[in-house]
Amino acid sequence: MKIGDEVRVNCSNCGKQDKKHLNRISATPDNRLVVGGFVIGVLIILLAGNYLEIIMQVSLSFWKILGIAGSAIAGIPMFLWNRENKAVKNFNRYALKK
């Protein structure tokens, strides 16, 4: 390899720099952004629905459309979560031959 089989990494506990073999580096998913996006999307749908209900008397079909929009907004973070987990799985599965 161009840079070698080992790289310098910082220890997350003590901050010491150490060499680590590339096969020993693993990824972990960070789901904070996905969960935050899901919560914000649900809150926007709930607030928009309550606001529109107060302003005008709406029928049941409006709530069906709002439910479909809410499902779409909730589905986007789920798609991103699935994509991130696949990327982490593919990264952790790859290993150099020794």
XYZ file of N, CA and C in Angstrom:
294
model
N 0.826 -1.181 0.000
C 0.000 0.000 0.000
C 0.871 1.245 0.000
N 0.272 2.330 -0.404
C 1.008 3.584 -0.516
C 1.428 4.120 0.850
N 0.532 4.046 1.830
C 0.864 4.578 3.151
C 1.252 3.482 4.128
N 1.161 2.233 3.756
C 1.525 1.137 4.634
C 0.303 0.434 5.199
N 0.585 -0.550 6.040
C -0.492 -1.331 6.649
C -0.914 -0.786 8.003
N -0.220 0.214 8.500
C -0.548 0.793 9.795
C -0.725 2.298 9.635
N -1.593 2.844 10.439
C -1.829 4.284 10.447
C -1.748 4.784 11.888
N -1.457 6.078 12.023
C -1.433 6.692 13.359
C -2.851 7.109 13.739
N -3.259 6.729 14.929
C -4.577 7.099 15.444
C -4.414 7.655 16.853
N -5.349 8.497 17.246
C -5.377 9.034 18.608
C -6.265 8.149 19.466
N -5.798 7.825 20.656
C -6.604 7.066 21.614
C -7.729 7.966 22.112
N -8.953 7.447 22.115
C -10.091 8.263 22.553
C -10.123 8.439 24.067
N -9.418 7.591 24.811
C -9.411 7.700 26.270
C -8.296 8.603 26.794
N -7.059 8.380 26.306
C -5.927 9.123 26.865
C -5.357 10.158 25.903
N -5.705 10.111 24.613
C -5.221 11.077 23.644
C -3.851 10.748 23.090
N -3.295 9.607 23.444
C -1.962 9.206 22.981
C -2.034 8.739 21.531
N -1.041 9.136 20.728
C -0.984 8.665 19.352
C -0.292 7.310 19.321
N -0.884 6.400 18.556
C -0.344 5.052 18.467
C -0.573 4.543 17.059
N 0.229 3.555 16.650
C 0.029 2.938 15.343
C -0.978 1.803 15.486
N -1.854 1.702 14.499
C -2.885 0.671 14.529
C -2.963 0.051 13.137
N -3.066 -1.277 13.085
C -3.187 -1.959 11.801
C -4.549 -1.633 11.191
N -4.580 -1.512 9.876
C -5.812 -1.118 9.192
C -6.963 -2.092 9.425
N -6.658 -3.374 9.607
C -7.728 -4.347 9.842
C -8.367 -4.204 11.215
N -7.696 -3.520 12.125
C -8.246 -3.354 13.478
C -9.093 -2.092 13.633
N -9.215 -1.319 12.584
C -10.050 -0.113 12.626
C -11.462 -0.504 12.214
N -12.427 -0.125 13.022
C -13.824 -0.454 12.716
C -14.681 0.807 12.830
N -15.796 0.786 12.152
C -16.724 1.921 12.146
C -17.937 1.594 13.008
N -18.531 2.638 13.567
C -19.784 2.492 14.303
C -20.768 3.527 13.766
N -22.024 3.150 13.639
C -23.000 4.125 13.108
C -23.308 5.208 14.130
N -23.511 6.424 13.628
C -23.896 7.555 14.465
C -25.333 7.915 14.109
N -26.250 7.563 14.962
C -27.676 7.703 14.654
C -28.292 8.971 15.210
N -27.500 9.860 15.790
C -28.068 11.076 16.377
C -28.738 11.956 15.334
N -28.113 12.107 14.178
C -28.679 12.946 13.119
C -29.975 12.343 12.579
N -29.993 11.031 12.436
C -31.189 10.363 11.910
C -32.349 10.495 12.888
N -32.102 10.274 14.159
C -33.161 10.378 15.167
C -33.639 11.828 15.277
N -32.705 12.762 15.243
C -33.083 14.173 15.292
C -33.939 14.576 14.106
N -33.580 14.120 12.911
C -34.379 14.412 11.725
C -35.766 13.811 11.805
N -35.866 12.608 12.341
C -37.159 11.951 12.507
C -38.048 12.743 13.464
N -37.493 13.148 14.584
C -38.269 13.888 15.588
C -38.705 15.246 15.031
N -37.806 15.950 14.364
C -38.152 17.256 13.800
C -39.229 17.107 12.733
N -39.126 16.082 11.887
C -40.139 15.859 10.856
C -41.512 15.576 11.442
N -41.573 14.762 12.480
C -42.857 14.456 13.117
C -43.432 15.706 13.778
N -42.582 16.489 14.432
C -43.072 17.715 15.069
C -43.599 18.713 14.043
N -42.934 18.832 12.911
C -43.409 19.746 11.863
C -44.770 19.312 11.355
N -44.949 18.018 11.138
C -46.243 17.525 10.655
C -47.333 17.769 11.694
N -47.039 17.505 12.964
C -48.051 17.727 14.011
C -48.403 19.201 14.148
N -47.392 20.061 14.140
C -47.668 21.491 14.268
C -48.412 22.035 13.054
N -48.046 21.589 11.862
C -48.737 22.042 10.654
C -50.189 21.566 10.666
N -50.410 20.346 11.086
C -51.775 19.818 11.143
C -52.632 20.560 12.140
N -52.094 20.835 13.313
C -52.861 21.567 14.323
C -53.121 23.003 13.893
N -52.137 23.636 13.276
C -52.292 25.013 12.811
C -53.370 25.100 11.731
N -53.320 24.182 10.773
C -54.301 24.206 9.690
C -55.689 23.831 10.182
N -55.770 22.988 11.200
C -57.084 22.616 11.739
C -57.723 23.801 12.449
N -56.915 24.604 13.125
C -57.442 25.762 13.840
C -57.937 26.818 12.847
N -57.174 27.051 11.791
C -57.523 28.096 10.829
C -58.780 27.736 10.052
N -58.853 26.515 9.572
C -60.007 26.122 8.761
C -60.510 24.762 9.202
N -61.792 24.578 9.061
C -62.359 23.282 9.377
C -62.072 22.352 8.201
N -61.305 21.310 8.455
C -60.870 20.431 7.377
C -61.560 19.078 7.496
N -61.619 18.411 6.371
C -62.295 17.120 6.342
C -61.317 15.997 6.672
N -61.823 14.783 6.677
C -61.012 13.613 6.971
C -59.979 13.365 5.882
N -60.282 13.740 4.647
C -59.322 13.524 3.561
C -58.061 14.359 3.765
N -58.210 15.516 4.380
C -57.030 16.322 4.686
C -56.094 15.572 5.609
N -56.645 14.904 6.618
C -55.808 14.162 7.556
C -55.150 12.965 6.887
N -55.814 12.392 5.888
C -55.185 11.294 5.145
C -53.981 11.805 4.359
N -54.142 12.964 3.727
C -53.023 13.560 2.986
C -51.896 13.938 3.943
N -52.251 14.499 5.099
C -51.253 14.860 6.098
C -50.549 13.611 6.632
N -51.270 12.522 6.780
C -50.664 11.257 7.217
C -49.681 10.714 6.195
N -50.029 10.829 4.918
C -49.110 10.383 3.863
C -47.852 11.245 3.876
N -48.011 12.552 4.039
C -46.855 13.444 4.106
C -46.002 13.125 5.331
N -46.645 12.829 6.440
C -45.910 12.465 7.653
C -45.141 11.169 7.485
N -45.741 10.220 6.796
C -45.042 8.960 6.538
C -43.821 9.187 5.659
N -43.956 10.061 4.668
C -42.820 10.360 3.796
C -41.708 11.047 4.576
N -42.076 11.997 5.436
C -41.066 12.704 6.228
C -40.416 11.753 7.229
N -41.175 10.837 7.783
C -40.597 9.858 8.706
C -39.783 8.811 7.951
N -40.116 8.556 6.700
C -39.405 7.549 5.918
C -38.026 7.988 5.466
N -37.822 9.279 5.285
C -36.518 9.778 4.837
C -35.426 9.482 5.870
N -35.624 9.779 7.154
C -34.584 9.402 8.127
C -34.382 7.894 8.230
N -35.441 7.116 8.058
C -35.288 5.662 8.088
C -34.433 5.186 6.920
N -34.603 5.803 5.744
C -33.783 5.475 4.582
C -32.326 5.819 4.856
N -32.073 6.991 5.442
C -30.707 7.397 5.755
C -30.080 6.479 6.798
N -30.864 6.052 7.783
C -30.375 5.138 8.811
C -29.972 3.806 8.184
N -30.803 3.294 7.285
C -30.502 2.036 6.611
C -29.248 2.175 5.764
N -29.117 3.272 5.063
C -27.952 3.507 4.205
C -26.668 3.608 5.034
N -26.734 4.296 6.171
C -25.560 4.421 7.027
C -25.149 3.075 7.606
N -26.119 2.272 8.027
C -25.795 0.955 8.570
C -25.170 0.050 7.514
N -25.631 0.146 6.271
C -25.019 -0.642 5.201
C -23.585 -0.206 4.953
N -23.334 1.107 4.982
C -21.978 1.611 4.774
C -21.040 1.147 5.886
N -21.517 1.172 7.127
C -20.712 0.711 8.256
C -20.430 -0.782 8.122
N -21.445 -1.537 7.751
C -21.272 -2.987 7.590
C -20.252 -3.289 6.490
N -20.332 -2.585 5.364
C -19.382 -2.804 4.276
C -17.968 -2.396 4.684
N -17.816 -1.307 5.431
C -16.496 -0.883 5.886
C -15.895 -1.909 6.833
N -16.690 -2.404 7.772
C -16.175 -3.360 8.760
C -15.900 -4.732 8.143
N -16.567 -5.051 7.061
C -16.364 -6.354 6.424
C -15.075 -6.398 5.626
N -14.628 -5.269 5.121
C -13.424 -5.222 4.284
C -12.178 -5.374 5.156
N -11.248 -6.223 4.739
C -10.000 -6.416 5.459
C -8.873 -6.659 4.472
N -7.693 -6.201 4.831
C -6.507 -6.436 4.018
C -5.987 -7.846 4.256
N -5.408 -8.429 3.230
C -4.771 -9.745 3.396
C -3.417 -9.529 4.046
N -3.111 -10.379 4.993
C -1.848 -10.233 5.724
C -0.711 -10.936 5.050
